[in-house]
PDB file of C-alpha atoms and ligand atoms in Angstrom:
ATOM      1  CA  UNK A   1       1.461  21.071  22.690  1.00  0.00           C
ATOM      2  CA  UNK A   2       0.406  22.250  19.033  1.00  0.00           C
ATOM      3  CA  UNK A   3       3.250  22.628  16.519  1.00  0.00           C
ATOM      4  CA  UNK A   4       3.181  24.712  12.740  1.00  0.00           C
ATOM      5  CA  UNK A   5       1.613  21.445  11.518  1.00  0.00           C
ATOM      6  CA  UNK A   6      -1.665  22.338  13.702  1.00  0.00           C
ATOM      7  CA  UNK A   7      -1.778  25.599  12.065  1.00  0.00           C
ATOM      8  CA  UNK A   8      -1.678  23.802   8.684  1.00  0.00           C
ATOM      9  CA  UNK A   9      -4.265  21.758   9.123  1.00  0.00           C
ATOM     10  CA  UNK A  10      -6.333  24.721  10.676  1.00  0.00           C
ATOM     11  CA  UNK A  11      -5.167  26.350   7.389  1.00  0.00           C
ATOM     12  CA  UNK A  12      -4.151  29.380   9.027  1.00  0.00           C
ATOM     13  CA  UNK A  13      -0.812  29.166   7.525  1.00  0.00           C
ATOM     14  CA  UNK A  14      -0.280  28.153   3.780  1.00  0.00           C
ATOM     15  CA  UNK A  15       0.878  25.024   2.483  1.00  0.00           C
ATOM     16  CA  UNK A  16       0.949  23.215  -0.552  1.00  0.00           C
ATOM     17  CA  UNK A  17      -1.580  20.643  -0.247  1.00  0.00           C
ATOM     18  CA  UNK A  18      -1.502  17.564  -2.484  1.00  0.00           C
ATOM     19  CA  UNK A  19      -4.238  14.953  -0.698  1.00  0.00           C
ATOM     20  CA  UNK A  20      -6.367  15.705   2.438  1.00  0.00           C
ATOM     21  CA  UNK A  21      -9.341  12.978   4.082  1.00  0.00           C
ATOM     22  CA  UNK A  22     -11.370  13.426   6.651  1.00  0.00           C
ATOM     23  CA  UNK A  23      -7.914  12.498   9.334  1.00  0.00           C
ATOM     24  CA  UNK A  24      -4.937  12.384   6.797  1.00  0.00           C
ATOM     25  CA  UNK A  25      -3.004  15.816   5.576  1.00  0.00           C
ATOM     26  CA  UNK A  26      -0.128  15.785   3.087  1.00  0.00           C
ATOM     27  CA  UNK A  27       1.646  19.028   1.922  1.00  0.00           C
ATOM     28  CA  UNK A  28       4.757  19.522   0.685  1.00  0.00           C
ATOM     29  CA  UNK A  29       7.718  20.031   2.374  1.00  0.00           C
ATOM     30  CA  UNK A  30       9.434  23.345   2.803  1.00  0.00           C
ATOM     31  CA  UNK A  31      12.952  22.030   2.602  1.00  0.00           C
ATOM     32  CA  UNK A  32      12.329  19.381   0.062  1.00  0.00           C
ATOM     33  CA  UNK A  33      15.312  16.995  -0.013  1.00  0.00           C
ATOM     34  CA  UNK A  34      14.467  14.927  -3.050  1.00  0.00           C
ATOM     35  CA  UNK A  35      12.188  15.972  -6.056  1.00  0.00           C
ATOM     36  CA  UNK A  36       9.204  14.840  -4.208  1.00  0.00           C
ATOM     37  CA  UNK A  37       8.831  15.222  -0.743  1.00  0.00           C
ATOM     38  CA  UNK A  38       5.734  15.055   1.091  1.00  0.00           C
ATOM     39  CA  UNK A  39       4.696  15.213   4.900  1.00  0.00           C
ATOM     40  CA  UNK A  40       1.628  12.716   5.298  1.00  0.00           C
ATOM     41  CA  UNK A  41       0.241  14.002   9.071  1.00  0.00           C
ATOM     42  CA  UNK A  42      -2.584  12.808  10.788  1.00  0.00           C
ATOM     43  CA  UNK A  43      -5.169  15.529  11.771  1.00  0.00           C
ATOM     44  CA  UNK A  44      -4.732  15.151  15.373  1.00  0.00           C
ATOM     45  CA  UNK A  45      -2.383  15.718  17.617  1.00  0.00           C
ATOM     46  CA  UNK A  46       0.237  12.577  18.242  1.00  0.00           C
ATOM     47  CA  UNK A  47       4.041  14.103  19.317  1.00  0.00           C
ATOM     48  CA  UNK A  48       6.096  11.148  18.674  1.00  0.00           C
ATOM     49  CA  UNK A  49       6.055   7.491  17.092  1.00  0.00           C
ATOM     50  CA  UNK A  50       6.501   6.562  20.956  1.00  0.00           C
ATOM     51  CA  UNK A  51       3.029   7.597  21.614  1.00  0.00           C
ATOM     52  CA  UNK A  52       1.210   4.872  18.869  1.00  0.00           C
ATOM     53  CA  UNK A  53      -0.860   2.374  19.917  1.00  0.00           C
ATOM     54  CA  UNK A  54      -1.693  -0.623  17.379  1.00  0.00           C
ATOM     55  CA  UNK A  55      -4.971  -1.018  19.115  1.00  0.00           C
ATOM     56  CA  UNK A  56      -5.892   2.737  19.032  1.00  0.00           C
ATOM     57  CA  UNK A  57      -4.545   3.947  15.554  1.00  0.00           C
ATOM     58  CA  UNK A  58      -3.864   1.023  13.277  1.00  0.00           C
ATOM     59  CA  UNK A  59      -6.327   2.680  10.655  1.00  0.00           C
ATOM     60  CA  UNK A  60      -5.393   5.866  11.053  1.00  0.00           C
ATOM     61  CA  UNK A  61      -1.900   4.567  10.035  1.00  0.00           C
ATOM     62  CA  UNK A  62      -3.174   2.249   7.197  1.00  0.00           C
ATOM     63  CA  UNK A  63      -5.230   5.649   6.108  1.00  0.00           C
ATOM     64  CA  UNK A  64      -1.312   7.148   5.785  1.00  0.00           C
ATOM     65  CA  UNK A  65       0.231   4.866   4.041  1.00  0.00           C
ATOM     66  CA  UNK A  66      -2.918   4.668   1.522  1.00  0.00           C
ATOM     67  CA  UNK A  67      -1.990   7.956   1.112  1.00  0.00           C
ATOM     68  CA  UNK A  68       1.182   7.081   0.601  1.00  0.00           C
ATOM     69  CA  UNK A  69       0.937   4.874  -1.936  1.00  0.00           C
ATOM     70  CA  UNK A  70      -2.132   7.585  -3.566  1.00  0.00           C
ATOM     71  CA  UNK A  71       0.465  10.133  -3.940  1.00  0.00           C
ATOM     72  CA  UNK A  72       3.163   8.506  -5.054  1.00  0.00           C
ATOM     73  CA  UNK A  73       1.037   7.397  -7.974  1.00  0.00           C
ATOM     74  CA  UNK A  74      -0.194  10.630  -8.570  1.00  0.00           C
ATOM     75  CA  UNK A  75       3.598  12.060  -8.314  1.00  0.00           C
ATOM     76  CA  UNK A  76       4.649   9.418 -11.133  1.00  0.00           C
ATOM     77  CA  UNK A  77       7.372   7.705  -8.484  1.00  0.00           C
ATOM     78  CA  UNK A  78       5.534   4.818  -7.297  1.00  0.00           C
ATOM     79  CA  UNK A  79       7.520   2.485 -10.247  1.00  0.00           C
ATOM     80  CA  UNK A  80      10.922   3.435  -9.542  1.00  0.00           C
ATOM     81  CA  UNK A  81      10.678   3.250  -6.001  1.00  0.00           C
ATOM     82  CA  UNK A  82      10.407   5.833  -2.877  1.00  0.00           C
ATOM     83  CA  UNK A  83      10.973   5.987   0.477  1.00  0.00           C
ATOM     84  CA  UNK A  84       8.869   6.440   3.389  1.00  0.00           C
ATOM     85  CA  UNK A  85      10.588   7.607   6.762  1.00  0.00           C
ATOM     86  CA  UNK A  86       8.958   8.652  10.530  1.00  0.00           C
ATOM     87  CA  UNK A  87      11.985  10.121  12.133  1.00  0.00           C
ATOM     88  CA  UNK A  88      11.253   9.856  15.978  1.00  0.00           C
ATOM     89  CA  UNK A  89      12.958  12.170  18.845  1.00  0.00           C
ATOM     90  CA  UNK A  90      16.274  13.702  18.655  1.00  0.00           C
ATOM     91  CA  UNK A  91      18.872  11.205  17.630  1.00  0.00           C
ATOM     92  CA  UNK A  92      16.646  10.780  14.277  1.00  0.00           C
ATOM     93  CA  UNK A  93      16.369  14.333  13.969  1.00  0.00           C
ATOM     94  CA  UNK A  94      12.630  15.219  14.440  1.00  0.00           C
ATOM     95  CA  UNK A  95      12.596  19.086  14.182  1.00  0.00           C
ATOM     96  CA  UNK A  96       8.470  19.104  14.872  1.00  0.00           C
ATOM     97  CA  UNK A  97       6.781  17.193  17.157  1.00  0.00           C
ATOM     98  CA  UNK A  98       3.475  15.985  15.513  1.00  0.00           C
ATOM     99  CA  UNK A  99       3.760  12.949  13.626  1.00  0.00           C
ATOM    100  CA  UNK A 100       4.954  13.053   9.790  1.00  0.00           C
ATOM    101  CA  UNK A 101       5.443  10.352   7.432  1.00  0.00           C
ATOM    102  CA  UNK A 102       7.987  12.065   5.126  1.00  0.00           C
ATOM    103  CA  UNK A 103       7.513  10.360   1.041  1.00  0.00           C
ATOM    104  CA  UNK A 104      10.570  11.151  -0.785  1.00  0.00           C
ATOM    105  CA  UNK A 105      11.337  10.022  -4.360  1.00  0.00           C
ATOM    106  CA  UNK A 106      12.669  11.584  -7.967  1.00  0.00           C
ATOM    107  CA  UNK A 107      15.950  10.498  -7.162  1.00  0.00           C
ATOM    108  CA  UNK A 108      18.126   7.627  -6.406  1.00  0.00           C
ATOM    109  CA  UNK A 109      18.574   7.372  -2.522  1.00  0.00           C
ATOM    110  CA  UNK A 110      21.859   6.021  -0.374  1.00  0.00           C
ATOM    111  CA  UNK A 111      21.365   3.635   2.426  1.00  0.00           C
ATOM    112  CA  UNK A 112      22.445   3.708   5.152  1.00  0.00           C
ATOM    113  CA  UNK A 113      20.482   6.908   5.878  1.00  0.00           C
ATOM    114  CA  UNK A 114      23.028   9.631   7.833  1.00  0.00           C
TER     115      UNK A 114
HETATM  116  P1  5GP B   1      11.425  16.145  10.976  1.00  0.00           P
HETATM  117  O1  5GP B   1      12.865  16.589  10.986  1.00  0.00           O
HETATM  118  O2  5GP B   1      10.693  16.580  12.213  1.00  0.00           O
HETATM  119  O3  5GP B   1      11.256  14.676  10.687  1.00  0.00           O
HETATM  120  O4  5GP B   1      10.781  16.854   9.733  1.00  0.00           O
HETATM  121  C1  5GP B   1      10.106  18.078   9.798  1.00  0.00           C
HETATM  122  C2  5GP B   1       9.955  18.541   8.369  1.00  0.00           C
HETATM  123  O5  5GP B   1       8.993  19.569   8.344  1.00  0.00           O
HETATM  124  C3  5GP B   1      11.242  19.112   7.777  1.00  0.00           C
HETATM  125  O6  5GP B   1      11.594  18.367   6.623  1.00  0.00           O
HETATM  126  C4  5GP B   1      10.885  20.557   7.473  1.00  0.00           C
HETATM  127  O7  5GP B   1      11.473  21.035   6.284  1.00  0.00           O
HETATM  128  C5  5GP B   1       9.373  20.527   7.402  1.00  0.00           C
HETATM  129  N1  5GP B   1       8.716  21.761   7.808  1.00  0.00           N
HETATM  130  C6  5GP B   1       8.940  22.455   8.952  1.00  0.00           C
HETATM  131  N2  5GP B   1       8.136  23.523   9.019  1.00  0.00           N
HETATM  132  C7  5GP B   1       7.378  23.485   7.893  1.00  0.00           C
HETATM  133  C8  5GP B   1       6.329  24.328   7.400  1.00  0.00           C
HETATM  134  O8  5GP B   1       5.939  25.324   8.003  1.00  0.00           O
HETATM  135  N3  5GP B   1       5.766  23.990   6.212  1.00  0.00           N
HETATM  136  C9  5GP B   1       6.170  22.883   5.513  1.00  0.00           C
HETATM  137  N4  5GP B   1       5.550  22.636   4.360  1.00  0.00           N
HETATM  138  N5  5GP B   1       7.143  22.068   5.954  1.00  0.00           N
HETATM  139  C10 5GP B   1       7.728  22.362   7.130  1.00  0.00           C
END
């Protein structure tokens, strides 16, 4: 099933794009929870982590963290360090169900993760 993040990448709702390719979209997040923090979604449809393959979508996941690593240059916090997280199903808290590698950065982080 389509979520919001189709309609983003259809462009029929706004979002503040920062890279796009030919299968890799990154926006900003609407609820940013760190001074940079960026969705990095493939263009089609995958719900979950559960549903990768490494035989099927190894580049399109090398393609995201390129991206990734693009942005965070770009954003100025590739030196001090970010974090990259793919929350997957309800325990971790996935709110929409279309893969999304979330960058965060600007700020020092606490781990463990809540
Ligand atoms: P999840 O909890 O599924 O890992 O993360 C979903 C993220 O998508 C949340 O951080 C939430 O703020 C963000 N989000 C949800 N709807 C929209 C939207 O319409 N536009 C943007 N830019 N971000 C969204």
């Amino acid at each position: 099933m389509s979520t919001i993040f189709t309609k983003i990448i259809n462009k029929e709702i706004p979002a503040d794009i920062v890279y796009e390719s030919d299968n890799v979209l990154a926006f900003r997040d609407i609820n940013p929870q760190a001074p940079v923090h960026i969705l990095i979604i493939p263009k089609i449809e995958i719900p979950t982590i559960k549903e990768i393959k490494g035989s099927e979508h190894a580049v399109l996941l090398g393609e995201m963290y390129d991206a990734a690593n693009e942005i965070a240059k770009k954003e100025g916090i590739a030196e001090e360090g970010f974090r990259l997280v793919f929350n997957c199903g309800n325990n971790a808290g996935q709110e929409v169900y279309h893969i999304h590698m979330h960058l965060l950065g600007g700020r020092k982080m606490t781990w463990p993760p809540g």
